[in-house]
Tab-separated table of C-alpha atoms and ligand atoms in Angstrom:
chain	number	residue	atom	x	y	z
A	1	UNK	CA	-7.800	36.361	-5.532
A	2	UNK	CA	-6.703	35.039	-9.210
A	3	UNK	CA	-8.613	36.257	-12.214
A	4	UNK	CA	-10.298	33.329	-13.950
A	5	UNK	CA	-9.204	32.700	-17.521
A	6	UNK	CA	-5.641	31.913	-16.223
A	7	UNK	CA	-4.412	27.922	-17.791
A	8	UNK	CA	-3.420	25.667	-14.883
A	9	UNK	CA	-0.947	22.664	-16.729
A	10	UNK	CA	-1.201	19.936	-15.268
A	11	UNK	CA	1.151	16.681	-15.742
A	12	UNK	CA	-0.453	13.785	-16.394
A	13	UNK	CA	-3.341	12.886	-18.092
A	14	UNK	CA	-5.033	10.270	-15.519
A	15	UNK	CA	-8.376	10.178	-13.257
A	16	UNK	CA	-6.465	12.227	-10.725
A	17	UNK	CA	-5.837	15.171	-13.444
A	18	UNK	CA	-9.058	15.047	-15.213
A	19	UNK	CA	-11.085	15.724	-11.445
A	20	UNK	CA	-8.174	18.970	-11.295
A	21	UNK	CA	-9.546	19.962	-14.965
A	22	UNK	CA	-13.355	19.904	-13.635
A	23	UNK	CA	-12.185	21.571	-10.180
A	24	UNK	CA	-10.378	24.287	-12.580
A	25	UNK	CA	-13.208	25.088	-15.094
A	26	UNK	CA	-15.654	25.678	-12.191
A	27	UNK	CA	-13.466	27.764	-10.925
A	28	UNK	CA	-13.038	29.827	-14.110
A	29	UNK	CA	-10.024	28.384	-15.290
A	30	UNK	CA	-8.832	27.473	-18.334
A	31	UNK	CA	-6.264	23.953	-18.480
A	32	UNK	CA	-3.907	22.259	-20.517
A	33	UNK	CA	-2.802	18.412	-19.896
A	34	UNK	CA	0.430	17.144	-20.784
A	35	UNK	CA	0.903	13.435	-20.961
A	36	UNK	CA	3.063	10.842	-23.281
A	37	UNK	CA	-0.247	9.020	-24.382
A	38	UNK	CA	-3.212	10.475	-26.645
A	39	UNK	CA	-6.865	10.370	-25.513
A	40	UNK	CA	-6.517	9.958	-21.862
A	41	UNK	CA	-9.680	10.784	-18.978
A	42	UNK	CA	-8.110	14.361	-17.889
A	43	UNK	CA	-6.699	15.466	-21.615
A	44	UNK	CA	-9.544	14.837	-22.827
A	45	UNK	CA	-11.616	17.144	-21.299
A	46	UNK	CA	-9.457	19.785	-20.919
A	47	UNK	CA	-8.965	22.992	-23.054
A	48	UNK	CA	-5.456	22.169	-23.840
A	49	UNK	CA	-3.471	19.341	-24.757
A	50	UNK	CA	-0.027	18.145	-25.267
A	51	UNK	CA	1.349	14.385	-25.881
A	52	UNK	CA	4.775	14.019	-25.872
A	53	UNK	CA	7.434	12.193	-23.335
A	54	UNK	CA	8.050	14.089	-19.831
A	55	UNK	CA	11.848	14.181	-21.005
A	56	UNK	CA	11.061	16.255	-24.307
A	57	UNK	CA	12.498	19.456	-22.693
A	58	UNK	CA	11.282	21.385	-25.841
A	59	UNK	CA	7.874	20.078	-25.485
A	60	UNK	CA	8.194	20.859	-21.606
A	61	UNK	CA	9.233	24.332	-22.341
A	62	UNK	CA	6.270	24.949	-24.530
A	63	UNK	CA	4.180	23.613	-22.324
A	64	UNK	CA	5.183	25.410	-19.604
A	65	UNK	CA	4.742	28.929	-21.620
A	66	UNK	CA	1.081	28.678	-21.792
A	67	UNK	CA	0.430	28.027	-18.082
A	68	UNK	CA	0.314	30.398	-15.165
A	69	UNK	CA	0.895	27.817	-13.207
A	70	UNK	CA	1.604	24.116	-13.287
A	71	UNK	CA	0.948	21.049	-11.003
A	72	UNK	CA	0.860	17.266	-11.628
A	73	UNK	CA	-1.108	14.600	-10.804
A	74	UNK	CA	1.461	11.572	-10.085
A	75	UNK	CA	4.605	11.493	-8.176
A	76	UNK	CA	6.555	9.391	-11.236
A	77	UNK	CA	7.454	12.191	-13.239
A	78	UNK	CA	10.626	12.596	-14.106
A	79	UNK	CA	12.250	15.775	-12.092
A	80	UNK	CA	13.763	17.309	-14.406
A	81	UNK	CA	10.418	17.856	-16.540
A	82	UNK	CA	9.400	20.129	-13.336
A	83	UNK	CA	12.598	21.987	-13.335
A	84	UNK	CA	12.367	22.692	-17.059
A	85	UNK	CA	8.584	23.872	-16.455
A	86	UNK	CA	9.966	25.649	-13.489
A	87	UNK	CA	12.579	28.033	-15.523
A	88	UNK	CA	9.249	29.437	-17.125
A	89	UNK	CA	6.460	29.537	-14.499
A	90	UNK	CA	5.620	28.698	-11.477
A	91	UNK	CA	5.229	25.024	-10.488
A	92	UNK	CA	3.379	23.793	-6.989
A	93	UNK	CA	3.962	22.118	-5.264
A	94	UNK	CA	7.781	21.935	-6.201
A	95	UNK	CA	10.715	19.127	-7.199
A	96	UNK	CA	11.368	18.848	-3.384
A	97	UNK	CA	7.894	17.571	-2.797
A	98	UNK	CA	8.197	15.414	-5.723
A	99	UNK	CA	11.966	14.314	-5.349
A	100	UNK	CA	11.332	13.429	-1.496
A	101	UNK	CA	8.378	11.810	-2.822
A	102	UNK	CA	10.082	9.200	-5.364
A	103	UNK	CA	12.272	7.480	-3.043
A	104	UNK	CA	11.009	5.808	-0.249
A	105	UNK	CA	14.508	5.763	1.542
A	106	UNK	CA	14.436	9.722	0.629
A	107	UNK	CA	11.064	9.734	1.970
A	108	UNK	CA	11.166	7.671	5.123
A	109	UNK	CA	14.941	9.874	6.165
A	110	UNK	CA	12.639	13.023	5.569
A	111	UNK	CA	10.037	12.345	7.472
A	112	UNK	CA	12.157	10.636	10.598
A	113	UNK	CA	14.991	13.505	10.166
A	114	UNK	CA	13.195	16.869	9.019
A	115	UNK	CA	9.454	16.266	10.078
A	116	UNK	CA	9.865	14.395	13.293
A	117	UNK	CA	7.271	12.312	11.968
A	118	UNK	CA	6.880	8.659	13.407
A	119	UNK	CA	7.958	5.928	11.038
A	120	UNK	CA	8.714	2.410	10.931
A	121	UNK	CA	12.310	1.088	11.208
A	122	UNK	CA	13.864	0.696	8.179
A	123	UNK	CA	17.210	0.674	6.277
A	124	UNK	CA	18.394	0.556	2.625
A	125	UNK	CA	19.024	-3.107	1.557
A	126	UNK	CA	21.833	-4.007	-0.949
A	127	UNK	CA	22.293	-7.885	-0.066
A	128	UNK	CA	20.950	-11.006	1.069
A	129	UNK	CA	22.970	-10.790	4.381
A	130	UNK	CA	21.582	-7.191	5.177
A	131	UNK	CA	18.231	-8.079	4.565
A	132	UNK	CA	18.643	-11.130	7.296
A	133	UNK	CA	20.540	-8.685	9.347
A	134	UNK	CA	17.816	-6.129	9.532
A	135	UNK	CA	15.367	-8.875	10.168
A	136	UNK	CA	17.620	-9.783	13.314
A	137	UNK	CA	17.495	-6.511	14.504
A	138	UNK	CA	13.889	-5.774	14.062
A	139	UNK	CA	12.143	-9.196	14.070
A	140	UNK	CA	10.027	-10.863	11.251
A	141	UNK	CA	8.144	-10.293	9.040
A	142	UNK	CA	9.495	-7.144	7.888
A	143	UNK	CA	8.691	-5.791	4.228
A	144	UNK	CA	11.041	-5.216	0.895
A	145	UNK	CA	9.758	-2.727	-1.560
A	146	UNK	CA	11.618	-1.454	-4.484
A	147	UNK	CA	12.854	2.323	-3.675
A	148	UNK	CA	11.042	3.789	-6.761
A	149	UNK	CA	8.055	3.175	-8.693
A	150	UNK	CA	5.962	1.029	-6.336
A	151	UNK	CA	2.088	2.228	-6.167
A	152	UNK	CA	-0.749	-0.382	-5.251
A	153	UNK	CA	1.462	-2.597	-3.283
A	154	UNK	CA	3.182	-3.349	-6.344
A	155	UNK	CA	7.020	-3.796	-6.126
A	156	UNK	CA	6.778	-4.842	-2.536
A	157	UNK	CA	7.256	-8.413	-0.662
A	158	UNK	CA	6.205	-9.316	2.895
A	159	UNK	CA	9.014	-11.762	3.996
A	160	UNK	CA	8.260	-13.846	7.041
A	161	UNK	CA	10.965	-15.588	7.990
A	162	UNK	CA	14.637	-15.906	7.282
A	163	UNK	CA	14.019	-18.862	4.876
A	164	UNK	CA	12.063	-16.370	2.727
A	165	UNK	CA	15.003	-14.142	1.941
A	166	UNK	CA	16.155	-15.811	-1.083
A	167	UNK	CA	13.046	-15.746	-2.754
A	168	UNK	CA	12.405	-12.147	-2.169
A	169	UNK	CA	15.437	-11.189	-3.367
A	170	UNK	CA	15.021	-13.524	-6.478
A	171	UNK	CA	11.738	-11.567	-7.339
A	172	UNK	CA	12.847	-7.879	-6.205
A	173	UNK	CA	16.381	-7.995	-6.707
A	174	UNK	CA	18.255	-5.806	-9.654
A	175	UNK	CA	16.726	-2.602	-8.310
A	176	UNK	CA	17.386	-0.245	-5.181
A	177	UNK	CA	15.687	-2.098	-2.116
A	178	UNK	CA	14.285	-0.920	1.144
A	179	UNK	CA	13.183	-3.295	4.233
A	180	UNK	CA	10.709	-2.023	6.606
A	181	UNK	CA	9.938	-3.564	9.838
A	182	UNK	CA	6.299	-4.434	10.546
A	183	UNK	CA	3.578	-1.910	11.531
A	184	UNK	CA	1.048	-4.182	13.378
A	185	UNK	CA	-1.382	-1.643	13.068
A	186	UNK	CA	-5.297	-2.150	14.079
A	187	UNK	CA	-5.660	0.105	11.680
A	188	UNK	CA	-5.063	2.387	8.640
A	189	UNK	CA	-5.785	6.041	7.927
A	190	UNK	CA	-5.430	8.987	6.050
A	191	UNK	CA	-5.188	12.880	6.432
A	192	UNK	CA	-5.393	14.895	3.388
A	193	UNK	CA	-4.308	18.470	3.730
A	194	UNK	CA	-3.946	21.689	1.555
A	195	UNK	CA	-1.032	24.074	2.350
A	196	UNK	CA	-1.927	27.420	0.588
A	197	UNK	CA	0.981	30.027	-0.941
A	198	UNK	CA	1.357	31.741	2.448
A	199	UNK	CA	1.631	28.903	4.517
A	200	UNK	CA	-1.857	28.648	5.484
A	201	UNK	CA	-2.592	24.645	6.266
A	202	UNK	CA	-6.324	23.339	5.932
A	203	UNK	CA	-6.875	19.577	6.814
A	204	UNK	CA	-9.808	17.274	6.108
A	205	UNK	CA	-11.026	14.965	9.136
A	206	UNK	CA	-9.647	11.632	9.345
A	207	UNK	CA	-9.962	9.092	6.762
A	208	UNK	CA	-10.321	5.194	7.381
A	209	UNK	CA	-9.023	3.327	4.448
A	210	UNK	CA	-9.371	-0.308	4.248
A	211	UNK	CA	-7.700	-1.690	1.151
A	212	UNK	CA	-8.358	-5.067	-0.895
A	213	UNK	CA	-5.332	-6.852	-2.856
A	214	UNK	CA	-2.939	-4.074	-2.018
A	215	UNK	CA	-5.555	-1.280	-3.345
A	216	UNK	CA	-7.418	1.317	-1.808
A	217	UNK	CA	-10.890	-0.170	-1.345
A	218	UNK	CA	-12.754	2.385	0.961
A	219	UNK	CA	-12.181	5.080	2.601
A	220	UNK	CA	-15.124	6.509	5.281
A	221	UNK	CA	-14.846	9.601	6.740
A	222	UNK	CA	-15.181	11.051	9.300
A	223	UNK	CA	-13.955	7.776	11.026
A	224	UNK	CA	-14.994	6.976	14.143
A	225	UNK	CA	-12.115	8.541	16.262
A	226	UNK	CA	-12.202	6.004	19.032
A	227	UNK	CA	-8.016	6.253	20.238
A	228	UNK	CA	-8.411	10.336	19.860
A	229	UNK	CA	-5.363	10.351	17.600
A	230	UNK	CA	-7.006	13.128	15.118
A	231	UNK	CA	-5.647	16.346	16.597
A	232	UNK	CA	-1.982	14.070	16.195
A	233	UNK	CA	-2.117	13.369	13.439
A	234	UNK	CA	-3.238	16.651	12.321
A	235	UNK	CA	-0.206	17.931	14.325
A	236	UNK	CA	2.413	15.479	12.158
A	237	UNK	CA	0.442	16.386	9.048
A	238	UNK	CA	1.257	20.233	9.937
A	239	UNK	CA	4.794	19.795	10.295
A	240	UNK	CA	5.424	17.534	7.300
A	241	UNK	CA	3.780	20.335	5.108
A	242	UNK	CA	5.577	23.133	6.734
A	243	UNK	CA	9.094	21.123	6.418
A	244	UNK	CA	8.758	20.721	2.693
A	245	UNK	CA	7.332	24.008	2.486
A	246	UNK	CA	4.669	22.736	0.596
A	247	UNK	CA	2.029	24.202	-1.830
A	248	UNK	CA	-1.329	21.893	-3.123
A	249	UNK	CA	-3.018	18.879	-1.590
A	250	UNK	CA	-0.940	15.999	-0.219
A	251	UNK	CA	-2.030	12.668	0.971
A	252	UNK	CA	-0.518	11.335	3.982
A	253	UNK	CA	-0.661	7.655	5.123
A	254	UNK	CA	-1.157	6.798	8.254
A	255	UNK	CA	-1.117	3.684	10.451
A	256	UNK	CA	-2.947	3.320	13.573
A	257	UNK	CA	-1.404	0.752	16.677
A	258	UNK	CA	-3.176	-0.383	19.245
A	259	UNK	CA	-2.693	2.058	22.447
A	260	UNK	CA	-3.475	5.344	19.871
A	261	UNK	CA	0.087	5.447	18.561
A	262	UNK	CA	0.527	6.628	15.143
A	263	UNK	CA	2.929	5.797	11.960
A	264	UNK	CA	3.117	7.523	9.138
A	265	UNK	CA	3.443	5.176	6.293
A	266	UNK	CA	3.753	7.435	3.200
A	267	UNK	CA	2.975	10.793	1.646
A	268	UNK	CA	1.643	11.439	-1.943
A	269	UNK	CA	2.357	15.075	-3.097
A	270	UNK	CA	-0.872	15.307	-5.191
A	271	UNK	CA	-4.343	15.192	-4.600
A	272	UNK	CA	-5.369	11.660	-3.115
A	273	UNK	CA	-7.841	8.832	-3.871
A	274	UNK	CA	-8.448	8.816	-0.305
A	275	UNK	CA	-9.691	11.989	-0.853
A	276	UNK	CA	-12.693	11.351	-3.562
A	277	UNK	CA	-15.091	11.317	-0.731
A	278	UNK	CA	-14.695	15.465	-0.216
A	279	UNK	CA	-16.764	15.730	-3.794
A	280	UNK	CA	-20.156	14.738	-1.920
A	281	UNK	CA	-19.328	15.301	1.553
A	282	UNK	CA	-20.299	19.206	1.327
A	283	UNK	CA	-17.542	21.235	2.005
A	284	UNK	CA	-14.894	22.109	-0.595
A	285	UNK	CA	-13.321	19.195	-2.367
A	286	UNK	CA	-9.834	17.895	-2.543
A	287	UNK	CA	-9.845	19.230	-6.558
A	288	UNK	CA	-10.639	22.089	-5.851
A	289	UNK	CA	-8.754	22.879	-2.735
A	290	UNK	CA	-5.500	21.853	-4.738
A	291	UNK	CA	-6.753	24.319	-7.735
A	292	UNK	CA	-7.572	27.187	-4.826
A	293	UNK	CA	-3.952	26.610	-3.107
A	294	UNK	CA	-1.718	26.370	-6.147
A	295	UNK	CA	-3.262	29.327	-7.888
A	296	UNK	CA	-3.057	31.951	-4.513
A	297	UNK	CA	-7.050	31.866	-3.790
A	298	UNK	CA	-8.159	31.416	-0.034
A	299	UNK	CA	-8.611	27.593	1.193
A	300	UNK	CA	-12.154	26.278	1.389
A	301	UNK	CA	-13.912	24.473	3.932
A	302	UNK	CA	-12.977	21.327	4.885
A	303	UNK	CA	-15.584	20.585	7.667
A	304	UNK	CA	-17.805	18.119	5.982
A	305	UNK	CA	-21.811	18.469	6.161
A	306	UNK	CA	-22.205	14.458	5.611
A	307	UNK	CA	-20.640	11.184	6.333
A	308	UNK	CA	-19.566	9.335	2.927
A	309	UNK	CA	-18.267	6.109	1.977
A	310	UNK	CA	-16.199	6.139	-1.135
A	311	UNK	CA	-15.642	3.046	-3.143
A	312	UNK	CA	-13.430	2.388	-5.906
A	313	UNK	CA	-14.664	0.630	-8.915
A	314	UNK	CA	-11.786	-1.181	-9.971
A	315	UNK	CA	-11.664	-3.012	-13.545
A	316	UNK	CA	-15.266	-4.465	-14.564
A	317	UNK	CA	-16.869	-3.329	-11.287
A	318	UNK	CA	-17.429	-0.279	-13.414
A	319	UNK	CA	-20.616	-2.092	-15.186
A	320	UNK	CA	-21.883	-1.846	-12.274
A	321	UNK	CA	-22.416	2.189	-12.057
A	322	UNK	CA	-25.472	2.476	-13.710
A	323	UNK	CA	-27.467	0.270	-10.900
A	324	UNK	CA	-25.218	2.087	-7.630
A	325	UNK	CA	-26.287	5.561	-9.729
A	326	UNK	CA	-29.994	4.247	-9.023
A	327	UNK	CA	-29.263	4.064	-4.923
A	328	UNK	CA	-30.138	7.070	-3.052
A	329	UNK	CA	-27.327	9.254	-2.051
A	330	UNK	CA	-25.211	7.306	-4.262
A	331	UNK	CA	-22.905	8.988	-6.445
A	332	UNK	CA	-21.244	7.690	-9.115
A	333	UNK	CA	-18.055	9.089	-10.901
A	334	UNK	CA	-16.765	7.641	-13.794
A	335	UNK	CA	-13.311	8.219	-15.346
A	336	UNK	CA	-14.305	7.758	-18.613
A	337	UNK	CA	-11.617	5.612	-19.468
A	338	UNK	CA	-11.042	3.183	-22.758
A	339	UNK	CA	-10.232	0.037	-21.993
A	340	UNK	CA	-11.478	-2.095	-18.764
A	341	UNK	CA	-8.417	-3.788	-17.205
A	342	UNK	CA	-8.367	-5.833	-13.733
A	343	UNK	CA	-6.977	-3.913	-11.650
A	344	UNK	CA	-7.590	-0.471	-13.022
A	345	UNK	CA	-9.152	2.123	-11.298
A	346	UNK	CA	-12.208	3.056	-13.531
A	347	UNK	CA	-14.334	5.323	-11.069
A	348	UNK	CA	-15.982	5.647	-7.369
A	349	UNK	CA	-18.717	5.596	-5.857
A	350	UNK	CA	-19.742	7.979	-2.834
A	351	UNK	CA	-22.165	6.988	-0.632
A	352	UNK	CA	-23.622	9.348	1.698
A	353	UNK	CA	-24.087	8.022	5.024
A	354	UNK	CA	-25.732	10.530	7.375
A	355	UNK	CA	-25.972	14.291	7.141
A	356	UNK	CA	-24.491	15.413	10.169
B	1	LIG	N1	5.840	-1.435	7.045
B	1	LIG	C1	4.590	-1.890	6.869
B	1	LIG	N2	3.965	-2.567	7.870
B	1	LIG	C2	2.708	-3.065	7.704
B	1	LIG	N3	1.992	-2.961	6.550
B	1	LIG	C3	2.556	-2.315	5.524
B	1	LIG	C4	3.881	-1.743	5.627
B	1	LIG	N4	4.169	-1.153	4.442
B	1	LIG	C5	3.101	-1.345	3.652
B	1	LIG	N5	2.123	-2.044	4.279
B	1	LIG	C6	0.804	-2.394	3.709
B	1	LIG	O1	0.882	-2.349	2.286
B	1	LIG	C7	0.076	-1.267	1.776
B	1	LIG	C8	0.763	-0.597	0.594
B	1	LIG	O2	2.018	-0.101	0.965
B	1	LIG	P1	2.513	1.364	0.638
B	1	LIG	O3	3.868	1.552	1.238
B	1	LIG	O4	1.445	2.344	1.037
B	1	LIG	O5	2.718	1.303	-0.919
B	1	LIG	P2	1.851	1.814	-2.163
B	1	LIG	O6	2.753	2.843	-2.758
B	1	LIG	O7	1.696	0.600	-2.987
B	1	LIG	O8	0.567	2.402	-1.629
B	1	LIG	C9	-0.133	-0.351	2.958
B	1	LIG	O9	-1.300	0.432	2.791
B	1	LIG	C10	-0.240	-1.359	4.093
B	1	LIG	O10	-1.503	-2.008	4.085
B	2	LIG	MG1	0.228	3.571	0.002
């Protein structure tokens, strides 16, 4: 068991870290944020605080001194900011995660190649002519997304026929491309998972997540297991873990096809907001499982004692949390952050549905 009173760093300074700074200080733990911008939800809050670029290696450095261990909280940051942090203490879960992570052609050879995971087809796309060649091969509509930096379905194109390559190209081209055939899936899902220091792997039931313009909407869980594809899933999760050799909370994407197959879409090395239903659902949450696994305590529970509906407030929805605070078993968490922009994520509510 750690003492308390060790500093956990985290990277980044968003929603995401500031529920890992709450999840640390109940735990005893003191935190420190780094993040290029001032005043953000998690820094905040926390004990700690530096603002500087991820590629100030001196800032990095100091950083890294003061923490007894160090995590982040998005998959964009640069590498070589966790390599510096690495040369001075220990960082979970590590580059590999986060490099595999950052590429989805990386990502997608991975999980085919090293995790025997199910994926879609899908091939690295330079031209015009290989994008109509892969749609030959695999059949429309198939889907470009820019290698790097896409979250919330932004950076990616559904193209439907071959007359629609030009125009995809015209918006996405000038960057690495991948195309990915179609997953005509009945439905999607998630399984988030903790994989502790000595390989020990907890995983929370399965997720349903039903998204709205491209962004997580809900998420219910437990969902209604109808095909019996939990204990596979579970099984895929297992092995994905265990081939990165993973430490902390990951988020993996799933998609459900009719007939109980199963495709894993993606895999987020960091605590997951189809996760934020584990802080009402009684059993140990997703924060705090990620605090327990990077700093060498036991994994808690992940059975939950009630049913929950989480549901993202997105952009002025947020005016709305005083009146959902007012519903029974609502629960309302707010990120506390500046400015309301459509399209950001500004909090979630968790509704419990039934105490099991
Ligand atoms: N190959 C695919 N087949 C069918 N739907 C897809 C495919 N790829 C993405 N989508 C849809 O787009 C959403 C966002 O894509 P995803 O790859 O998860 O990117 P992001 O990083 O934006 O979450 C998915 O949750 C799914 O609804
Ligand atoms: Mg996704």
């Amino acid at each position: 068991m750690t003492k308390p009173g060790i500093t956990i760093g985290v990277f980044g300074g968003g929603q995401l870290g500031r529920m890992l700074v709450q999840a640390a200080r109940k735990l005893g733990f003191k935190t420190h944020i780094f993040d290029p911008f001032d005043d953000t939800p998690a820094g905040r809050i926390a004990d700690k605080q530096t603002i500087s670029p991820y590629e100030d290696m001196q800032a990095v450095t100091n950083f890294a001194k003061t923490c007894d261990v160090v995590t982040y909280e998005f998959e964009n940051i640069p590498v070589i900011a966790v390599e510096q942090a690495a040369r001075f203490t220990a960082v979970y879960p590590d580059k590999f995660a986060l490099q595999t992570s950052h590429d989805r052609l990386i990502e997608k050879t991975f999980l085919r190649d090293k995790a025997g995971a199910p994926v879609v087809g899908f091939a690295p796309i330079e031209t015009m002519n290989s994008l109509s060649g892969f749609m030959k091969k695999y059949g429309a509509p198939v889907i470009l997304k820019t290698r790097r930096f896409g979250y919330d379905g932004k950076g990616q194109i559904k193209v439907d026929t071959p007359r629609d390559v030009k125009a995809a190209f015209a918006r996405l081209g000038g960057t690495d491309l991948i195309a990915e055939s179609f997953a005509p899936f009945v439905r999607e899902f998630s399984i988030v998972a903790a994989r502790g220091r000595e390989g020990e792997i907890s995983c929370y039931p399965l997720t349903e997540n039903v998204h709205k313009d491209h962004r997580l909407h809900t998420s219910i869980a437990p969902a209604d297991d109808r095909q019996n594809i939990g204990d596979k899933a579970h099984a895929i999760t297992h092995r994905i873990l265990n081939a990165l050799n993973y430490v902390g909370v990951m988020g993996v994407e799933f998609f459900e096809l009719e007939g109980g197959g199963l495709i894993v879409n993606e895999i987020a090395p960091r605590v997951h907001n189809s996760g934020h239903w584990t802080q009402d659902a009684g059993c140990t949450d997703q924060f705090e499982q990620h605090i327990r696994a990077i700093t060498g305590m036991e994994l808690g529970g992940v059975v939950p004692k009630r049913s929950v509906k989480m549901t993202n407030l997105i952009g002025d929805e947020i005016l709305q949390a005083d009146a959902l605070a007012k519903k029974p078993n609502s629960y309302v968490h707010n990120y506390d952050k500046r400015d309301i922009k459509p399209g950001r994520k500004m909090g979630h509510v968790n509704e419990v549905l039934e105490e099991k």
